[in-house]
Tab-separated table of C-alpha atoms in Angstrom:
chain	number	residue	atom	x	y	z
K	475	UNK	CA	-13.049	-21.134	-8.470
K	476	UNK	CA	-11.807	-21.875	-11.633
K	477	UNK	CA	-13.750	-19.814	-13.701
K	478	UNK	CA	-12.353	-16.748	-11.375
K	479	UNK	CA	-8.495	-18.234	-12.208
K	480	UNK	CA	-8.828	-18.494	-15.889
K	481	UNK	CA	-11.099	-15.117	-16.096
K	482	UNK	CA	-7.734	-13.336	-13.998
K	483	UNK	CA	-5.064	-14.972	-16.462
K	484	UNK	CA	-6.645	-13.875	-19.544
K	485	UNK	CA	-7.541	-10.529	-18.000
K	486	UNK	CA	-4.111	-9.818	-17.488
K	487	UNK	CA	-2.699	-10.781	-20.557
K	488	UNK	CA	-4.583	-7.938	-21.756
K	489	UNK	CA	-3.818	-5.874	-19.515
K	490	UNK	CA	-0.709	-3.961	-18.080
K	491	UNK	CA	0.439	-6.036	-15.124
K	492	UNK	CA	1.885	-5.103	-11.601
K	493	UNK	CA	5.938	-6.567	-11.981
K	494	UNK	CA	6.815	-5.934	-8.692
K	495	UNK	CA	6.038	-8.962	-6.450
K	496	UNK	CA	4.107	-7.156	-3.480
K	497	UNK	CA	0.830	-6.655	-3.095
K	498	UNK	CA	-1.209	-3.761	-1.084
K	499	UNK	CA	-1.067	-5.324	2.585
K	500	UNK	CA	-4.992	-5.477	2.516
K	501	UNK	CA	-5.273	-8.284	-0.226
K	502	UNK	CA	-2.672	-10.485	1.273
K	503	UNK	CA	-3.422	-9.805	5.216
K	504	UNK	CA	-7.696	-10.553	4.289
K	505	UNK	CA	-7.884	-14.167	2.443
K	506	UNK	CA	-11.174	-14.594	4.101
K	507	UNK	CA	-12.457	-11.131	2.942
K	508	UNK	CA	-11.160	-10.247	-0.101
K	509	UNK	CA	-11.253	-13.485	-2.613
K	510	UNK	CA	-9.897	-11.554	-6.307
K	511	UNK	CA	-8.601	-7.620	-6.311
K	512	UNK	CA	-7.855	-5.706	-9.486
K	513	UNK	CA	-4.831	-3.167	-8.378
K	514	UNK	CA	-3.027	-0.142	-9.659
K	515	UNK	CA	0.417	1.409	-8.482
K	516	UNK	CA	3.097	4.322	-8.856
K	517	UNK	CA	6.873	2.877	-8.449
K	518	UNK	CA	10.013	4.570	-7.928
K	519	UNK	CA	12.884	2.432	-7.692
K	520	UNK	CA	16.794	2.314	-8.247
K	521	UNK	CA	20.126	0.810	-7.606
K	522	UNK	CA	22.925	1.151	-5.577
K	523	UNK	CA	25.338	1.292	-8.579
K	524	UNK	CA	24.190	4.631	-9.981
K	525	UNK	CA	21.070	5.249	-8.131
K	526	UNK	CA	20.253	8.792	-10.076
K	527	UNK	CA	21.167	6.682	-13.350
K	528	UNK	CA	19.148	3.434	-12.578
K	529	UNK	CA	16.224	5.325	-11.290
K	530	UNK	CA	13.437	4.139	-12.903
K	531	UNK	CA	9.468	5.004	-12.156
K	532	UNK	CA	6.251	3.352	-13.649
K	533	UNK	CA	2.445	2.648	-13.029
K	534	UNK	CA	1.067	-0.454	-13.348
K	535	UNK	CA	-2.172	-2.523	-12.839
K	536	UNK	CA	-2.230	-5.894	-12.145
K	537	UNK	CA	-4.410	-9.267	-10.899
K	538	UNK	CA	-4.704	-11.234	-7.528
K	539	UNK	CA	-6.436	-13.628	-6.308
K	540	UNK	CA	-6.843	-15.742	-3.142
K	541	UNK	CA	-8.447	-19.123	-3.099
K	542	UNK	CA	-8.012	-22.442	-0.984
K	543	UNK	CA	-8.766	-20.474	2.164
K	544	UNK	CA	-9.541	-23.227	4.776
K	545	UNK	CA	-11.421	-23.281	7.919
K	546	UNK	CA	-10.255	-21.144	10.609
K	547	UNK	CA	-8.546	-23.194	13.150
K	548	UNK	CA	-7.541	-22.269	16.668
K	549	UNK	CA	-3.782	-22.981	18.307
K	550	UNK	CA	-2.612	-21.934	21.898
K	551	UNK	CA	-2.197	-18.438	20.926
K	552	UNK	CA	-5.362	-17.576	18.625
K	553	UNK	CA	-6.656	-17.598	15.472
K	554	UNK	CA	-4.909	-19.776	12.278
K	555	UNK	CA	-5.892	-19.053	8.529
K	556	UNK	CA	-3.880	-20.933	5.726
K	557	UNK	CA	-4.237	-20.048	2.302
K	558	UNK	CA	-2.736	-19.805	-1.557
K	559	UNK	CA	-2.363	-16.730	-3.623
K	560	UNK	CA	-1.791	-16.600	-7.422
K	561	UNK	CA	-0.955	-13.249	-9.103
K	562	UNK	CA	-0.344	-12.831	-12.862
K	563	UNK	CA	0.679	-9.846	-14.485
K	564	UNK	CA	1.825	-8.207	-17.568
K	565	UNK	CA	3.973	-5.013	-17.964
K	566	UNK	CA	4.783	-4.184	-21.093
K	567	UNK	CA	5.860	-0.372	-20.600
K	568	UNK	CA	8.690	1.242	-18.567
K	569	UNK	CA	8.494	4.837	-18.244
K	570	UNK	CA	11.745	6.275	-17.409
K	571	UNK	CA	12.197	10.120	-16.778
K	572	UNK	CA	11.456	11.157	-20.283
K	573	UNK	CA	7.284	9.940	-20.858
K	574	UNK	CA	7.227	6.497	-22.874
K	575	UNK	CA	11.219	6.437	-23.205
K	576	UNK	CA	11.353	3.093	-22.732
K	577	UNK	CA	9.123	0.281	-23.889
K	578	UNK	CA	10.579	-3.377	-23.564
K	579	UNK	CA	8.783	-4.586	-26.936
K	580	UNK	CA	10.461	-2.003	-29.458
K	581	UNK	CA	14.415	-1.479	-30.094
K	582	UNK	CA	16.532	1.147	-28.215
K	583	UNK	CA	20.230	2.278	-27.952
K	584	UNK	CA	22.172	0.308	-26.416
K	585	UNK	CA	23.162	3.326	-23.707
K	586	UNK	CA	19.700	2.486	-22.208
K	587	UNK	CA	20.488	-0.986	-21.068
K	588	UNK	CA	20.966	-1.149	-17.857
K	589	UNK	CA	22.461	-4.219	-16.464
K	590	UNK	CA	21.935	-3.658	-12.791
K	591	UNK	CA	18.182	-4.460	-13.006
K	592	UNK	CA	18.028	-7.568	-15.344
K	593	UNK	CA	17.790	-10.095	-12.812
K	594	UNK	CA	15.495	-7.924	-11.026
K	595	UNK	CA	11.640	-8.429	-11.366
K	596	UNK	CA	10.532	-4.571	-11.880
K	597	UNK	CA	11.314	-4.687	-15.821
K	598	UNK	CA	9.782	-7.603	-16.479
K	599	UNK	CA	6.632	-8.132	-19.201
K	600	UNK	CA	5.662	-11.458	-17.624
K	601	UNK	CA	5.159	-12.572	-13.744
K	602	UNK	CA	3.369	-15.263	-12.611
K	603	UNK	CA	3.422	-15.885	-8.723
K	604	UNK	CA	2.288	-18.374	-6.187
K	605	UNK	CA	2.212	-17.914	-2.474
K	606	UNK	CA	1.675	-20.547	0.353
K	607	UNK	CA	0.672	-18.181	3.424
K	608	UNK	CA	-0.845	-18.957	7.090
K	609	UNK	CA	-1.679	-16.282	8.901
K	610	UNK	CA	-1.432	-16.338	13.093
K	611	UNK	CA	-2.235	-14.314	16.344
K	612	UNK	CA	0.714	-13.354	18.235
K	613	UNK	CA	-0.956	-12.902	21.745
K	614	UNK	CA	-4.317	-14.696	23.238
K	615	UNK	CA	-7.720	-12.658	22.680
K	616	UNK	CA	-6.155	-10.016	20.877
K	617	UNK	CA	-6.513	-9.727	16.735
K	618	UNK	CA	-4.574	-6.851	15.738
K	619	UNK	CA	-1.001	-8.155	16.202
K	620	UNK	CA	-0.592	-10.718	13.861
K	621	UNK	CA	2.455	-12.742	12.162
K	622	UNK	CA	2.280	-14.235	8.323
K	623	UNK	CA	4.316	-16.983	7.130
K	624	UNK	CA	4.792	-17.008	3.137
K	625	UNK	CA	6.449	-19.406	1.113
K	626	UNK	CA	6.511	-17.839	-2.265
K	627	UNK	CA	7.579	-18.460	-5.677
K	628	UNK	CA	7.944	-15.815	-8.981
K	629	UNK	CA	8.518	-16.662	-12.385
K	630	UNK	CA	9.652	-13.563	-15.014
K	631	UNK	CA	9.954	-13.069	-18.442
K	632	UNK	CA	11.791	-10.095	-20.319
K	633	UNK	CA	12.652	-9.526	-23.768
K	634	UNK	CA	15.374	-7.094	-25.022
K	635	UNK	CA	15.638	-5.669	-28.043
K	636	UNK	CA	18.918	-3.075	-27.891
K	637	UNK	CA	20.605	-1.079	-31.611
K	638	UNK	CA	24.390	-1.217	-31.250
K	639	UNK	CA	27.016	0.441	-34.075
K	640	UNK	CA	24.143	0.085	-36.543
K	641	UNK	CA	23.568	-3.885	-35.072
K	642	UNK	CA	20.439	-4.871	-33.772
K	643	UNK	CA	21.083	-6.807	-30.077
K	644	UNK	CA	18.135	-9.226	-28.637
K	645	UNK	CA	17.983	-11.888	-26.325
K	646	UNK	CA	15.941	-12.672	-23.479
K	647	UNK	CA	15.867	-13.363	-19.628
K	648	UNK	CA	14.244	-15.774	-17.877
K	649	UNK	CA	14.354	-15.515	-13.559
K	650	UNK	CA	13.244	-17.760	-11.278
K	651	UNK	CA	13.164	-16.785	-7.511
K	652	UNK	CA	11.707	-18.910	-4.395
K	653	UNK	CA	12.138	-18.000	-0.611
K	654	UNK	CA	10.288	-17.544	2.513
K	655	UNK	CA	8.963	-14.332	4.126
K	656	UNK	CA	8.500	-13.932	7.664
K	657	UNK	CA	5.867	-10.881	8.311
K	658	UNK	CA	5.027	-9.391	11.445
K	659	UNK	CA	1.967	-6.475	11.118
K	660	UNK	CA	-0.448	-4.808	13.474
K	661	UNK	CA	-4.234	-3.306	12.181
K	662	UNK	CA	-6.063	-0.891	13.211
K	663	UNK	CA	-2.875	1.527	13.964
K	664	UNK	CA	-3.983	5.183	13.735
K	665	UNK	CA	-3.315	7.639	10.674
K	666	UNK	CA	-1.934	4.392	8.841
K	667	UNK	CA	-4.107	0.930	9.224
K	668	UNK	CA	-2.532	-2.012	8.849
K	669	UNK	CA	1.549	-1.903	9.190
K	670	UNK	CA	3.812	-4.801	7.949
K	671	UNK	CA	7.352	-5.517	8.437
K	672	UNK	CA	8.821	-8.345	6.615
K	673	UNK	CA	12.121	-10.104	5.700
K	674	UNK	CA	12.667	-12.601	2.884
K	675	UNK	CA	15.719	-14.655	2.470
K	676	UNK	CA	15.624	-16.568	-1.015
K	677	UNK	CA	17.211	-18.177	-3.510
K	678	UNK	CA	17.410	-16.521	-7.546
K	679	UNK	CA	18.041	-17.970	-10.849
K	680	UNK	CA	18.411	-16.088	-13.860
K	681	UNK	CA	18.781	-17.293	-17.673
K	682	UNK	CA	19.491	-15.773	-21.250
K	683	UNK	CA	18.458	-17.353	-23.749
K	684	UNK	CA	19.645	-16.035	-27.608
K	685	UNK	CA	18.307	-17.228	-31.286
K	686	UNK	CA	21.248	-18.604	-33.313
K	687	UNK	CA	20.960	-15.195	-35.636
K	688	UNK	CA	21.599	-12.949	-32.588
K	689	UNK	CA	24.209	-14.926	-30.493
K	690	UNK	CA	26.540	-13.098	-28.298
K	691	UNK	CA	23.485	-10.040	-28.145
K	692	UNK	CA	24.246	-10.480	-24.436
K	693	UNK	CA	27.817	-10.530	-24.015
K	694	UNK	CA	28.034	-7.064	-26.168
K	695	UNK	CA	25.297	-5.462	-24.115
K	696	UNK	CA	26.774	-6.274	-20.933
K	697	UNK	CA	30.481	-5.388	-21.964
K	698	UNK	CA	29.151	-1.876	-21.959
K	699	UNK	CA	28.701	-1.319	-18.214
K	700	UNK	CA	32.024	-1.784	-16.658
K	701	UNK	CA	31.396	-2.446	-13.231
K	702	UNK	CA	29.838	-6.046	-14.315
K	703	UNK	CA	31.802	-9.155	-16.024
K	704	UNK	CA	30.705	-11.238	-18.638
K	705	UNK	CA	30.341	-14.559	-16.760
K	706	UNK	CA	27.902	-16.404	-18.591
K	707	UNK	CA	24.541	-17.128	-19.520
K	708	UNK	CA	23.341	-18.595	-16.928
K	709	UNK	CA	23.460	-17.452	-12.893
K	710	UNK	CA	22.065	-18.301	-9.385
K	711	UNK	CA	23.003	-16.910	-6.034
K	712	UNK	CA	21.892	-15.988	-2.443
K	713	UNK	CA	19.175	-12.518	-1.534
K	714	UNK	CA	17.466	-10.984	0.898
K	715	UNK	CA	14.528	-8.429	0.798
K	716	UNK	CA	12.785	-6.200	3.729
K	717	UNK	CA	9.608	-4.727	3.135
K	718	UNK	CA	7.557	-1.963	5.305
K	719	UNK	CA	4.023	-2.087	4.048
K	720	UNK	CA	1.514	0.361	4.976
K	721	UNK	CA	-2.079	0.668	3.529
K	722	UNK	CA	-1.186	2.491	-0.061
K	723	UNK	CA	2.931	2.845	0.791
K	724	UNK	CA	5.263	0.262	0.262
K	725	UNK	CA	9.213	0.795	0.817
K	726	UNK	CA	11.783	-1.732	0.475
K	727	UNK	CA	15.075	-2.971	-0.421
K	728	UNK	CA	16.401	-5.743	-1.885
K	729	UNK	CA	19.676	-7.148	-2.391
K	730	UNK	CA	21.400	-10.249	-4.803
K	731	UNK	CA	24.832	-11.737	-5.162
K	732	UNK	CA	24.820	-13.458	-8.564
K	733	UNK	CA	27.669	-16.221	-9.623
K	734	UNK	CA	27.731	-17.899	-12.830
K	735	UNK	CA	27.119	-21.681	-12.878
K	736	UNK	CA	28.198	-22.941	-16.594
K	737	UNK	CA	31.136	-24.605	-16.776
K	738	UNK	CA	33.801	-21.427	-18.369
K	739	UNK	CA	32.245	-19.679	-15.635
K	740	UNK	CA	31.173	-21.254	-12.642
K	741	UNK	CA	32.280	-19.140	-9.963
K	742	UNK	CA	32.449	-16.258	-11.332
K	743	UNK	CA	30.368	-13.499	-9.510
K	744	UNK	CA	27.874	-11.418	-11.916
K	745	UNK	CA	29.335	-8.332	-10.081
K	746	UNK	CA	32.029	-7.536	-7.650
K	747	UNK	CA	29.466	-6.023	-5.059
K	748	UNK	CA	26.294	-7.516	-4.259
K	749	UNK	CA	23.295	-5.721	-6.613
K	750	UNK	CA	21.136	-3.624	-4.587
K	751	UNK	CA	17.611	-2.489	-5.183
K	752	UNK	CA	15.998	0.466	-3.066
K	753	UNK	CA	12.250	1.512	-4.334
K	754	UNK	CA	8.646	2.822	-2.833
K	755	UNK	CA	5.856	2.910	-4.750
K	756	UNK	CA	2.139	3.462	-3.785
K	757	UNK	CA	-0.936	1.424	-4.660
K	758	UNK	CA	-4.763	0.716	-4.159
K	759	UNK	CA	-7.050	-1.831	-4.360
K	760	UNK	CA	-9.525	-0.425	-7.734
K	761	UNK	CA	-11.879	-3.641	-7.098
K	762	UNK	CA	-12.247	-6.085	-4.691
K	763	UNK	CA	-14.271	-9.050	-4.927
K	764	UNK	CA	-15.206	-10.930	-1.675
K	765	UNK	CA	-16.133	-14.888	-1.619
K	766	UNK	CA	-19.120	-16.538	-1.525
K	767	UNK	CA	-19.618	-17.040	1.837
K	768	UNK	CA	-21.340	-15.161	3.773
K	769	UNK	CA	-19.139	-12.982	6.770
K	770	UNK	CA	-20.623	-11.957	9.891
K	771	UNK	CA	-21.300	-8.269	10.355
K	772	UNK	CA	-19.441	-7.421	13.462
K	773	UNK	CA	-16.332	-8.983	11.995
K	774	UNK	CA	-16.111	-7.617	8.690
K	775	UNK	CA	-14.077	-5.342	9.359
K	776	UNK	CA	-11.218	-6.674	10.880
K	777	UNK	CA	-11.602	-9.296	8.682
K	778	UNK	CA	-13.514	-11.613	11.084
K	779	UNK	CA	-10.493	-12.047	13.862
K	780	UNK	CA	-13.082	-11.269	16.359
């Protein structure tokens, strides 16, 4: 097992990662099946503050990988499977409307920032993320209604690199976000598979940190989008997320209240209206790699609930 973990972190740092935190419903709804999965996706995604503006699409590939799955074991109502997830990915290019517009590792004008998404995971170049799931039958005998618990946690990285009246602007974010997702999803529905409907409350931290010879990058770049307030360096606040997840189509939206927490600002809300994300994107599993242990034939595919 750790030979798979280190061989999926270096992978990815090769690699171009998957930055948004969901994963195709198959990987996360088979732990006992499906043990590391190499994935690719198409995103679309943008805000409620300019949507046409902030619209943003990409494709990515990225790593996950299940491990710790225990024993099943068997409670009043069914079936119970408890397992961790780790997921590390890299994303190094945006593409925008224009091909290759935007790259987060090479300097653009500072019209391109846009403010709305920094706390937001989908234009980050480094995510690492852990999840803490069990996975339970809703109803005796039966396996296709099912309900997973996840208590998840995702670390980002960003760096910006932004040209303003001839001065060059760079600083860099750092977000931490941890919550818990209640999901409630049915297999074997026709025309789709497996369907998912979850809700995440959660709790978001975001940092920028600046080198002495660029201080106050940050402050300038965000003085340029008037709906937001300099507050700060430093933010945390309340959000909530609901995801539909079918087989390859994932829609969902996403929404933060931000308030700074240093002591000139503490209080002070990041923006007068709560940011909102709404995005879809589609994805597939490329390759799947299944564990060790051998699974019985006439459970395989249902993922041995049977």
């Amino acid at each position: 097992m750790k030979k798979i973990l280190f061989t999926a972190v270096f992978t990815a740092f090769l690699t171009y990662g998957y930055s948004q935190y969901l994963l195709p419903v198959k990987i996360s709804t088979n732990p006992d099946s499906i043990e590391i999965a190499v994935t690719g996706a198409f995103s679309a995604d943008g805000g409620s503050n300019g949507f046409i503006e902030s619209l943003t699409s990409k494709t990515d590939f990225g790593y996950a990988v299940n491990f710790l799955v225990n024993e099943p074991k068997f409670n009043k109502r069914g079936k119970k499977i408890v397992y961790k997830q780790f997921i590390v990915n890299i994303n190094p290019l945006i593409i925008d409307w224009d091909p290759f517009m935007w790259n987060t590792l090479v300097k653009h004008p500072i019209d391109s920032f846009n403010v709305q998404k920094l706390p937001f995971s989908d234009n980050s170049l480094l995510h690492i993320g852990f999840r803490s799931n069990s996975i339970v039958q809703t109803e005796i005998g039966s396996s296709d209604k099912r309900v997973m618990h996840s208590f998840w946690v995702d670390m980002f990285w960003t760096p910006y690199s932004f040209e303003s009246d001839s001065k060059d602007l760079r600083f860099q974010t750092f977000n931490i976000n941890a919550g818990y997702q209640y999901n409630f999803y049915k297999t074997n529905v026709p025309r789709i598979g497996t369907f998912l409907f979850g809700f995440s409350p959660q709790i978001c931290f975001t940092g920028v940190n600046e080198s002495q010879e660029y201080q106050d990058s940050f402050k300038e770049a965000i003085n340029t989008n008037q709906a937001y307030d300099y507050s700060g360096q430093t933010y945390v606040g309340p959000g909530a997320k609901i995801v539909i997840q079918m087989n390859n189509l994932n829609i969902f939206v996403e929404g933060r209240q931000y308030y700074g927490i240093e002591d000139d600002y503490s209080g002070d809300k990041f923006s007068d209206e709560p940011v909102i994300i709404v995005g879809a994107y589609a994805n597939l599993k490329f390759i799947t790699r299944g564990p060790k242990k051998k699974t019985n034939s006439s459970n395989k595919n249902n993922g041995g609930w049977r």
